[in-house]
mmCIF file of C-alpha atoms in Angstrom:
data_model
loop_
_atom_site.group_PDB
_atom_site.id
_atom_site.type_symbol
_atom_site.label_atom_id
_atom_site.label_comp_id
_atom_site.label_asym_id
_atom_site.label_seq_id
_atom_site.Cartn_x
_atom_site.Cartn_y
_atom_site.Cartn_z
ATOM 1 C CA MET A 1245 -7.201 13.727 8.898
ATOM 2 C CA THR A 1246 -4.975 14.545 11.850
ATOM 3 C CA ALA A 1247 -3.156 17.465 10.204
ATOM 4 C CA SER A 1248 -4.749 20.524 8.616
ATOM 5 C CA LEU A 1249 -3.955 21.599 5.056
ATOM 6 C CA GLU A 1250 -2.200 24.681 6.428
ATOM 7 C CA GLN A 1251 0.130 22.518 8.541
ATOM 8 C CA LEU A 1252 0.831 20.205 5.593
ATOM 9 C CA ARG A 1253 1.798 23.122 3.328
ATOM 10 C CA ARG A 1254 4.674 23.844 5.707
ATOM 11 C CA CYS A 1255 6.092 20.308 5.385
ATOM 12 C CA HIS A 1256 9.211 19.714 3.278
ATOM 13 C CA PHE A 1257 8.844 16.003 2.499
ATOM 14 C CA ALA A 1258 6.275 13.196 2.829
ATOM 15 C CA VAL A 1259 6.749 9.474 3.430
ATOM 16 C CA ASP A 1260 4.417 6.558 2.691
ATOM 17 C CA LEU A 1261 5.884 3.600 4.619
ATOM 18 C CA GLY A 1262 4.035 0.556 3.323
ATOM 19 C CA ALA A 1263 4.455 -3.138 4.096
ATOM 20 C CA ALA A 1264 5.431 -3.766 0.462
ATOM 21 C CA ARG A 1265 6.972 -0.481 -0.750
ATOM 22 C CA THR A 1266 8.347 2.761 0.673
ATOM 23 C CA ARG A 1267 7.766 6.017 -1.179
ATOM 24 C CA VAL A 1268 9.158 9.474 -0.443
ATOM 25 C CA TYR A 1269 7.908 12.746 -1.958
ATOM 26 C CA VAL A 1270 10.098 15.839 -1.597
ATOM 27 C CA LYS A 1271 8.531 19.289 -2.030
ATOM 28 C CA GLY A 1272 9.696 20.792 -5.319
ATOM 29 C CA ALA A 1273 11.384 17.566 -6.480
ATOM 30 C CA GLY A 1274 8.407 15.164 -6.661
ATOM 31 C CA LEU A 1275 8.554 11.413 -6.020
ATOM 32 C CA VAL A 1276 12.220 10.637 -5.288
ATOM 33 C CA VAL A 1277 11.974 7.127 -3.739
ATOM 34 C CA ASP A 1278 9.757 4.204 -4.783
ATOM 35 C CA GLN A 1279 11.441 1.012 -3.546
ATOM 36 C CA PRO A 1280 10.478 -2.219 -1.746
ATOM 37 C CA SER A 1281 10.426 -1.943 2.065
ATOM 38 C CA ALA A 1282 13.285 -4.397 2.561
ATOM 39 C CA ALA A 1283 16.822 -4.302 3.966
ATOM 40 C CA ALA A 1284 19.555 -6.970 3.940
ATOM 41 C CA VAL A 1285 21.680 -7.090 7.112
ATOM 42 C CA ASN A 1286 24.906 -8.925 7.975
ATOM 43 C CA THR A 1287 24.003 -10.571 11.306
ATOM 44 C CA ARG A 1288 27.673 -10.986 12.267
ATOM 45 C CA THR A 1289 28.638 -7.319 12.006
ATOM 46 C CA GLY A 1290 25.231 -5.569 11.970
ATOM 47 C CA ALA A 1291 26.202 -3.833 8.721
ATOM 48 C CA LEU A 1292 23.538 -2.913 6.182
ATOM 49 C CA ILE A 1293 24.329 -4.681 2.896
ATOM 50 C CA ALA A 1294 21.488 -3.601 0.620
ATOM 51 C CA VAL A 1295 18.095 -1.856 0.676
ATOM 52 C CA GLY A 1296 15.126 -1.661 -1.695
ATOM 53 C CA GLU A 1297 15.172 -3.575 -4.985
ATOM 54 C CA LEU A 1298 18.515 -5.281 -4.351
ATOM 55 C CA ALA A 1299 17.466 -6.474 -0.880
ATOM 56 C CA GLU A 1300 14.189 -7.745 -2.351
ATOM 57 C CA LYS A 1301 16.110 -9.822 -4.927
ATOM 58 C CA MET A 1302 18.161 -11.364 -2.097
ATOM 59 C CA THR A 1303 15.041 -12.778 -0.366
ATOM 60 C CA GLY A 1304 15.439 -16.546 -0.039
ATOM 61 C CA ARG A 1305 18.832 -16.490 -1.751
ATOM 62 C CA THR A 1306 21.212 -15.464 1.057
ATOM 63 C CA PRO A 1307 23.781 -17.396 3.145
ATOM 64 C CA ASP A 1308 23.056 -17.911 6.865
ATOM 65 C CA TYR A 1309 24.752 -14.731 8.077
ATOM 66 C CA ILE A 1310 22.731 -12.409 5.794
ATOM 67 C CA ARG A 1311 19.126 -11.754 6.762
ATOM 68 C CA VAL A 1312 16.532 -9.832 4.744
ATOM 69 C CA VAL A 1313 14.274 -7.881 7.118
ATOM 70 C CA ARG A 1314 11.098 -5.886 6.586
ATOM 71 C CA PRO A 1315 10.863 -3.044 9.114
ATOM 72 C CA VAL A 1316 7.211 -2.312 8.213
ATOM 73 C CA SER A 1317 4.367 -4.782 8.764
ATOM 74 C CA GLY A 1318 0.708 -4.099 8.143
ATOM 75 C CA GLY A 1319 1.359 -0.408 7.537
ATOM 76 C CA THR A 1320 3.018 -0.068 10.976
ATOM 77 C CA VAL A 1321 6.737 0.412 11.659
ATOM 78 C CA VAL A 1322 7.805 -2.608 13.749
ATOM 79 C CA ASP A 1323 11.553 -1.876 13.770
ATOM 80 C CA ILE A 1324 12.155 1.879 14.095
ATOM 81 C CA GLU A 1325 15.960 1.749 13.927
ATOM 82 C CA MET A 1326 15.995 -0.421 10.783
ATOM 83 C CA ALA A 1327 13.301 1.747 9.136
ATOM 84 C CA GLN A 1328 15.469 4.828 9.761
ATOM 85 C CA ARG A 1329 18.594 3.144 8.327
ATOM 86 C CA MET A 1330 16.625 1.958 5.287
ATOM 87 C CA LEU A 1331 15.182 5.445 4.637
ATOM 88 C CA ARG A 1332 18.613 7.103 4.995
ATOM 89 C CA HIS A 1333 20.086 4.813 2.329
ATOM 90 C CA LEU A 1334 17.075 5.145 0.024
ATOM 91 C CA LEU A 1335 17.170 8.966 0.190
ATOM 92 C CA GLY A 1336 20.932 9.143 -0.411
ATOM 93 C CA ASP A 1337 23.466 11.622 0.969
ATOM 94 C CA LYS A 1338 22.714 14.413 -1.508
ATOM 95 C CA MET A 1339 18.964 14.524 -0.790
ATOM 96 C CA ARG A 1340 19.517 14.231 2.973
ATOM 97 C CA ARG A 1341 21.967 17.154 2.916
ATOM 98 C CA SER A 1342 19.485 19.354 1.034
ATOM 99 C CA LEU A 1343 16.742 18.505 3.558
ATOM 100 C CA ARG A 1344 19.022 19.155 6.549
ATOM 101 C CA ARG A 1345 19.579 22.741 5.319
ATOM 102 C CA LYS A 1346 15.960 23.603 6.234
ATOM 103 C CA PRO A 1347 15.882 25.603 9.494
ATOM 104 C CA ILE A 1348 12.980 23.562 10.922
ATOM 105 C CA LEU A 1349 12.532 20.355 8.911
ATOM 106 C CA ARG A 1350 8.904 19.261 8.775
ATOM 107 C CA ALA A 1351 7.634 15.911 7.465
ATOM 108 C CA ALA A 1352 4.284 14.265 6.709
ATOM 109 C CA ALA A 1353 3.510 10.559 6.902
ATOM 110 C CA CYS A 1354 0.623 8.255 5.970
ATOM 111 C CA THR A 1355 -0.885 6.149 8.738
ATOM 112 C CA PRO A 1356 -3.500 3.397 8.300
ATOM 113 C CA HIS A 1357 -7.057 4.188 9.331
ATOM 114 C CA ASP A 1358 -7.679 3.529 13.067
ATOM 115 C CA ALA A 1359 -3.912 3.190 13.697
ATOM 116 C CA ASP A 1360 -3.367 2.933 17.457
ATOM 117 C CA PRO A 1361 -1.229 5.520 19.331
ATOM 118 C CA LEU A 1362 1.779 3.154 19.393
ATOM 119 C CA ALA A 1363 1.709 2.817 15.591
ATOM 120 C CA GLN A 1364 1.422 6.605 15.219
ATOM 121 C CA ARG A 1365 4.307 7.108 17.656
ATOM 122 C CA ALA A 1366 6.472 4.639 15.691
ATOM 123 C CA ALA A 1367 5.856 6.574 12.441
ATOM 124 C CA ILE A 1368 6.728 9.890 14.141
ATOM 125 C CA GLU A 1369 9.917 8.528 15.758
ATOM 126 C CA THR A 1370 11.079 7.059 12.439
ATOM 127 C CA LEU A 1371 10.961 10.474 10.756
ATOM 128 C CA VAL A 1372 12.334 12.326 13.804
ATOM 129 C CA GLY A 1373 15.370 10.037 13.466
ATOM 130 C CA LEU A 1374 15.833 11.454 9.948
ATOM 131 C CA GLY A 1375 16.052 14.986 11.336
ATOM 132 C CA ALA A 1376 12.398 16.071 11.198
ATOM 133 C CA ARG A 1377 11.538 18.550 13.974
ATOM 134 C CA ARG A 1378 7.800 18.145 13.429
ATOM 135 C CA VAL A 1379 5.799 15.283 11.858
ATOM 136 C CA GLU A 1380 2.204 15.576 10.608
ATOM 137 C CA LEU A 1381 0.139 12.388 10.265
ATOM 138 C CA VAL A 1382 -2.438 11.927 7.506
ATOM 139 C CA ASP A 1383 -4.944 9.094 7.179
ATOM 140 C CA THR A 1384 -3.984 6.897 4.212
ATOM 141 C CA LEU A 1385 -7.600 6.899 2.983
ATOM 142 C CA ILE A 1386 -7.699 10.723 2.735
ATOM 143 C CA ALA A 1387 -4.247 10.885 1.089
ATOM 144 C CA ALA A 1388 -5.158 8.213 -1.475
ATOM 145 C CA ALA A 1389 -8.478 9.897 -2.306
ATOM 146 C CA VAL A 1390 -6.696 13.211 -2.912
ATOM 147 C CA GLY A 1391 -4.012 11.412 -4.981
ATOM 148 C CA CYS A 1392 -6.536 9.944 -7.414
ATOM 149 C CA GLU A 1393 -8.313 13.331 -7.685
ATOM 150 C CA LEU A 1394 -11.589 12.381 -6.050
ATOM 151 C CA PRO A 1395 -13.709 15.430 -5.056
ATOM 152 C CA VAL A 1396 -13.217 14.747 -1.334
ATOM 153 C CA GLU A 1397 -13.972 18.343 -0.285
ATOM 154 C CA GLN A 1398 -17.438 18.338 -1.897
ATOM 155 C CA PRO A 1399 -20.692 17.454 -0.059
ATOM 156 C CA GLU A 1400 -21.127 14.236 -2.043
ATOM 157 C CA ALA A 1401 -20.094 10.673 -1.325
ATOM 158 C CA THR A 1402 -16.936 9.128 -2.683
ATOM 159 C CA MET A 1403 -15.958 5.555 -1.839
ATOM 160 C CA ILE A 1404 -12.313 4.546 -1.835
ATOM 161 C CA MET A 1405 -10.720 1.149 -1.355
ATOM 162 C CA VAL A 1406 -6.990 1.033 -0.531
ATOM 163 C CA CYS A 1407 -5.731 -2.460 -1.387
ATOM 164 C CA GLY A 1408 -2.444 -2.868 0.481
ATOM 165 C CA ALA A 1409 -0.110 -5.805 0.927
ATOM 166 C CA ALA A 1410 -1.178 -6.577 4.500
ATOM 167 C CA ALA A 1411 -4.630 -4.981 4.783
ATOM 168 C CA THR A 1412 -7.475 -3.495 2.773
ATOM 169 C CA GLN A 1413 -9.077 -0.232 3.885
ATOM 170 C CA VAL A 1414 -12.518 0.858 2.679
ATOM 171 C CA ALA A 1415 -14.108 4.240 3.400
ATOM 172 C CA VAL A 1416 -16.860 6.608 2.377
ATOM 173 C CA LEU A 1417 -15.702 10.243 2.307
ATOM 174 C CA SER A 1418 -17.663 13.488 2.218
ATOM 175 C CA LEU A 1419 -16.727 17.124 2.950
ATOM 176 C CA GLY A 1420 -13.057 16.217 3.345
ATOM 177 C CA ALA A 1421 -13.653 13.744 6.172
ATOM 178 C CA ILE A 1422 -14.269 10.023 6.659
ATOM 179 C CA VAL A 1423 -17.962 9.273 7.198
ATOM 180 C CA THR A 1424 -17.495 5.553 7.819
ATOM 181 C CA ALA A 1425 -14.541 3.234 7.295
ATOM 182 C CA GLU A 1426 -13.418 -0.339 7.807
ATOM 183 C CA ARG A 1427 -9.954 -1.911 7.921
ATOM 184 C CA ILE A 1428 -9.882 -5.565 6.802
ATOM 185 C CA PRO A 1429 -6.728 -7.533 7.740
ATOM 186 C CA VAL A 1430 -6.606 -9.136 4.283
ATOM 187 C CA GLY A 1431 -4.410 -7.831 1.465
ATOM 188 C CA GLY A 1432 -2.224 -8.907 -1.429
ATOM 189 C CA GLU A 1433 -0.083 -11.121 0.831
ATOM 190 C CA ALA A 1434 -3.130 -13.175 1.874
ATOM 191 C CA VAL A 1435 -3.973 -13.747 -1.802
ATOM 192 C CA ASP A 1436 -0.343 -14.727 -2.501
ATOM 193 C CA ASN A 1437 -0.420 -17.215 0.393
ATOM 194 C CA ALA A 1438 -3.690 -18.724 -0.867
ATOM 195 C CA ILE A 1439 -2.081 -19.371 -4.274
ATOM 196 C CA VAL A 1440 1.068 -20.877 -2.681
ATOM 197 C CA GLN A 1441 -0.992 -23.206 -0.444
ATOM 198 C CA HIS A 1442 -3.158 -24.278 -3.379
ATOM 199 C CA LEU A 1443 -0.105 -25.265 -5.466
ATOM 200 C CA ARG A 1444 1.425 -27.094 -2.502
ATOM 201 C CA HIS A 1445 -1.675 -29.148 -1.731
ATOM 202 C CA GLU A 1446 -2.959 -29.805 -5.249
ATOM 203 C CA HIS A 1447 0.308 -30.160 -7.191
ATOM 204 C CA GLU A 1448 2.893 -30.798 -4.430
ATOM 205 C CA LEU A 1449 4.818 -27.845 -5.803
ATOM 206 C CA MET A 1450 6.661 -25.234 -3.751
ATOM 207 C CA LEU A 1451 6.704 -21.861 -5.439
ATOM 208 C CA PRO A 1452 9.671 -19.474 -5.002
ATOM 209 C CA SER A 1453 8.587 -16.438 -2.935
ATOM 210 C CA GLN A 1454 9.329 -14.052 -5.807
ATOM 211 C CA SER A 1455 7.282 -16.002 -8.352
ATOM 212 C CA VAL A 1456 3.864 -15.436 -6.811
ATOM 213 C CA ARG A 1457 3.339 -11.916 -8.177
ATOM 214 C CA PRO A 1458 4.628 -12.815 -11.677
ATOM 215 C CA LEU A 1459 2.181 -15.734 -11.561
ATOM 216 C CA GLN A 1460 -0.663 -13.303 -10.923
ATOM 217 C CA LEU A 1461 0.537 -11.138 -13.804
ATOM 218 C CA ALA A 1462 0.751 -14.228 -16.029
ATOM 219 C CA LEU A 1463 -2.905 -14.840 -15.248
ATOM 220 C CA SER A 1464 -3.816 -11.226 -16.052
ATOM 221 C CA GLY A 1465 -5.690 -10.194 -19.141
ATOM 222 C CA ASN A 1466 -8.782 -11.467 -17.302
ATOM 223 C CA GLY A 1467 -6.881 -14.646 -16.416
ATOM 224 C CA LEU A 1468 -8.688 -14.961 -13.098
ATOM 225 C CA THR A 1469 -12.092 -14.606 -14.735
ATOM 226 C CA PRO A 1470 -14.073 -17.298 -16.592
ATOM 227 C CA GLN A 1471 -13.181 -15.657 -19.949
ATOM 228 C CA GLY A 1472 -9.419 -16.025 -19.363
ATOM 229 C CA PRO A 1473 -7.036 -18.833 -20.452
ATOM 230 C CA ALA A 1474 -7.958 -22.278 -19.077
ATOM 231 C CA SER A 1475 -4.473 -23.188 -17.836
ATOM 232 C CA THR A 1476 -0.930 -21.882 -17.508
ATOM 233 C CA GLU A 1477 2.484 -23.475 -16.896
ATOM 234 C CA ILE A 1478 4.156 -22.888 -13.512
ATOM 235 C CA HIS A 1479 7.747 -23.728 -12.496
ATOM 236 C CA GLY A 1480 8.658 -24.619 -8.925
ATOM 237 C CA ARG A 1481 10.241 -27.192 -6.641
ATOM 238 C CA ASP A 1482 8.777 -30.650 -6.043
ATOM 239 C CA VAL A 1483 7.845 -31.064 -2.354
ATOM 240 C CA ALA A 1484 8.924 -34.741 -2.213
ATOM 241 C CA THR A 1485 12.081 -34.858 -4.353
ATOM 242 C CA GLY A 1486 13.270 -31.253 -4.078
ATOM 243 C CA LEU A 1487 13.862 -31.194 -7.848
ATOM 244 C CA ALA A 1488 12.671 -28.485 -10.240
ATOM 245 C CA ARG A 1489 9.357 -29.346 -11.890
ATOM 246 C CA SER A 1490 6.769 -27.704 -14.149
ATOM 247 C CA VAL A 1491 3.017 -28.232 -13.922
ATOM 248 C CA GLN A 1492 -0.024 -27.079 -15.840
ATOM 249 C CA VAL A 1493 -2.216 -25.147 -13.405
ATOM 250 C CA ASP A 1494 -5.966 -24.814 -13.943
ATOM 251 C CA THR A 1495 -6.798 -21.106 -13.619
ATOM 252 C CA ALA A 1496 -10.362 -21.911 -12.489
ATOM 253 C CA ALA A 1497 -8.916 -23.779 -9.487
ATOM 254 C CA VAL A 1498 -6.633 -20.816 -8.660
ATOM 255 C CA ARG A 1499 -9.655 -18.528 -8.909
ATOM 256 C CA ASP A 1500 -11.497 -20.690 -6.357
ATOM 257 C CA ALA A 1501 -8.436 -20.745 -4.064
ATOM 258 C CA ILE A 1502 -8.318 -16.947 -3.727
ATOM 259 C CA GLN A 1503 -12.072 -16.571 -3.119
ATOM 260 C CA THR A 1504 -11.688 -16.992 0.670
ATOM 261 C CA PRO A 1505 -9.492 -13.919 1.300
ATOM 262 C CA LEU A 1506 -11.468 -11.895 -1.253
ATOM 263 C CA THR A 1507 -14.754 -12.770 0.481
ATOM 264 C CA ALA A 1508 -13.496 -11.017 3.625
ATOM 265 C CA ILE A 1509 -12.982 -7.847 1.540
ATOM 266 C CA LEU A 1510 -16.570 -8.072 0.241
ATOM 267 C CA ASP A 1511 -17.855 -8.429 3.814
ATOM 268 C CA GLY A 1512 -15.942 -5.255 4.780
ATOM 269 C CA ILE A 1513 -17.475 -3.302 1.876
ATOM 270 C CA GLY A 1514 -20.953 -4.496 2.920
ATOM 271 C CA LYS A 1515 -20.323 -3.373 6.508
ATOM 272 C CA VAL A 1516 -19.259 0.125 5.357
ATOM 273 C CA LEU A 1517 -22.336 0.501 3.132
ATOM 274 C CA ARG A 1518 -24.693 -0.672 5.917
ATOM 275 C CA SER A 1519 -23.356 1.971 8.329
ATOM 276 C CA CYS A 1520 -23.478 4.758 5.726
ATOM 277 C CA PRO A 1521 -26.356 7.325 5.591
ATOM 278 C CA PRO A 1522 -28.893 6.539 2.792
ATOM 279 C CA ASP A 1523 -28.265 9.855 0.962
ATOM 280 C CA LEU A 1524 -24.581 9.013 0.549
ATOM 281 C CA VAL A 1525 -25.311 5.444 -0.580
ATOM 282 C CA ALA A 1526 -27.527 6.915 -3.331
ATOM 283 C CA ASP A 1527 -24.506 8.980 -4.512
ATOM 284 C CA LEU A 1528 -22.323 5.859 -4.524
ATOM 285 C CA ALA A 1529 -24.726 3.969 -6.799
ATOM 286 C CA ASP A 1530 -23.714 6.435 -9.561
ATOM 287 C CA ARG A 1531 -20.091 7.155 -8.619
ATOM 288 C CA GLY A 1532 -19.064 3.646 -7.558
ATOM 289 C CA ILE A 1533 -15.836 2.528 -5.873
ATOM 290 C CA MET A 1534 -12.331 3.810 -6.643
ATOM 291 C CA MET A 1535 -9.623 1.170 -6.126
ATOM 292 C CA VAL A 1536 -6.066 2.223 -5.255
ATOM 293 C CA GLY A 1537 -3.023 0.420 -3.834
ATOM 294 C CA GLY A 1538 -0.660 -2.152 -5.332
ATOM 295 C CA SER A 1539 -3.112 -5.054 -4.913
ATOM 296 C CA ALA A 1540 -5.832 -3.173 -6.850
ATOM 297 C CA LEU A 1541 -4.212 -4.582 -10.008
ATOM 298 C CA LEU A 1542 -4.984 -8.177 -8.978
ATOM 299 C CA PRO A 1543 -6.548 -9.676 -12.133
ATOM 300 C CA GLY A 1544 -10.317 -10.038 -11.915
ATOM 301 C CA LEU A 1545 -10.736 -8.304 -8.515
ATOM 302 C CA ASP A 1546 -12.525 -5.265 -9.970
ATOM 303 C CA GLN A 1547 -14.889 -7.504 -11.958
ATOM 304 C CA MET A 1548 -15.699 -9.571 -8.859
ATOM 305 C CA LEU A 1549 -16.523 -6.385 -6.910
ATOM 306 C CA ARG A 1550 -18.805 -5.170 -9.715
ATOM 307 C CA GLN A 1551 -20.771 -8.430 -9.655
ATOM 308 C CA ALA A 1552 -20.999 -8.528 -5.843
ATOM 309 C CA THR A 1553 -22.008 -4.884 -5.219
ATOM 310 C CA GLY A 1554 -23.775 -3.933 -8.454
ATOM 311 C CA MET A 1555 -21.861 -0.626 -8.390
ATOM 312 C CA PRO A 1556 -19.340 0.761 -10.896
ATOM 313 C CA VAL A 1557 -15.739 -0.072 -9.922
ATOM 314 C CA HIS A 1558 -12.802 2.017 -11.190
ATOM 315 C CA ILE A 1559 -9.059 1.487 -10.814
ATOM 316 C CA ALA A 1560 -6.954 4.643 -10.404
ATOM 317 C CA GLU A 1561 -4.544 5.520 -13.211
ATOM 318 C CA ARG A 1562 -1.488 4.793 -11.024
ATOM 319 C CA PRO A 1563 -3.038 2.967 -8.063
ATOM 320 C CA ASP A 1564 0.247 2.100 -6.324
ATOM 321 C CA VAL A 1565 1.423 5.723 -5.798
ATOM 322 C CA CYS A 1566 -1.919 7.462 -5.110
ATOM 323 C CA ALA A 1567 -1.338 7.915 -1.358
ATOM 324 C CA VAL A 1568 2.082 9.553 -1.675
ATOM 325 C CA GLN A 1569 0.928 11.662 -4.644
ATOM 326 C CA GLY A 1570 -1.983 12.867 -2.502
ATOM 327 C CA LEU A 1571 0.437 13.847 0.255
ATOM 328 C CA GLY A 1572 2.560 15.620 -2.361
ATOM 329 C CA ALA A 1573 -0.458 17.578 -3.639
ATOM 330 C CA MET A 1574 -1.172 18.754 -0.076
ATOM 331 C CA LEU A 1575 2.482 19.735 0.473
ATOM 332 C CA GLU A 1576 2.577 21.734 -2.766
ATOM 333 C CA GLY A 1577 -0.664 23.543 -1.878
ATOM 334 C CA ARG A 1578 -2.605 22.177 -4.855
ATOM 335 C CA ILE A 1579 -5.606 21.251 -2.679
ATOM 336 C CA GLU A 1580 -7.938 24.064 -1.675
ATOM 337 C CA PRO A 1581 -10.369 23.495 1.216
ATOM 338 C CA LEU A 1582 -14.042 24.054 0.527
ATOM 339 C CA ALA A 1583 -14.745 27.721 1.390
ATOM 340 C CA LEU A 1584 -18.057 28.179 3.218
ATOM 341 C CA ASP A 1585 -19.407 31.721 3.409
ATOM 342 C CA PRO A 1586 -20.369 32.530 7.029
ATOM 343 C CA LEU A 1587 -24.102 33.055 7.373
ATOM 344 C CA GLY A 1588 -25.172 36.620 8.073
ATOM 345 C CA SER A 1589 -26.778 37.265 11.476
#
């Protein structure tokens, strides 16, 4: 963790800028923003038309002069100016005015594990543009572990897996620090793309961009496991004719199609365990893996991890907001560092 708990207690608000969703926690007010990281822009005038949910609904449905942009990619801000404009609109005038009244406005932000200095600088500049005089950076893995109430400050191993849209991060934590970690460039978007490509090749069906996640939810209830329903009906556009068409999709075939991206995640978990001290691995055999992040809810993923690792796998109660809730807990001073009594001479 880059910032100390004492520094974080002085912060007034915290931001989790994700590739899929942006979340803002304000001290004393709680979670005030939880919206998609999207903005719709008029390319002729440069005006911002919509942000968040409304901009997300416009994806693929706009005329030529309106473009839906995503200022965050892979957990890194790629368009600082657009990220600032999006955050200003998501926070609203009233909340921004109340924050501006602080004499020295301090902010905290999540950054992916092993984020390079350019990515860290982009996160800082984004929040400085909102009026923050000082920005503290916190590793997403630490924030998420605190958010799902793992005993990170204790001298025992806890394993956390942050399943994001663009990447999956796996780490073993002990004594409030990361012992070993791995960032795998495979997330929910890679799984979505695997499903889209499967339907295109096997059924010559193009799926609307906003139907991929509902398709995954339709397959939930163990849909992507052998015990789930054998098939489900999918609506899309015929590749050859361009007309609307419905097909019956075999869920076993979809399950096979998403194995490739999920295998990369398993390899990352194996790498983390191999580089972990034996004493901590023994702890993990009992405690297992805690899954957080929006893609943790992918049907059947937890069961696949159980079979592959032989360890217990748990999904956090609200996996999508764990990181920002962890930041909020640090801001509010609800996390106490482990107090070690100095040894007598």
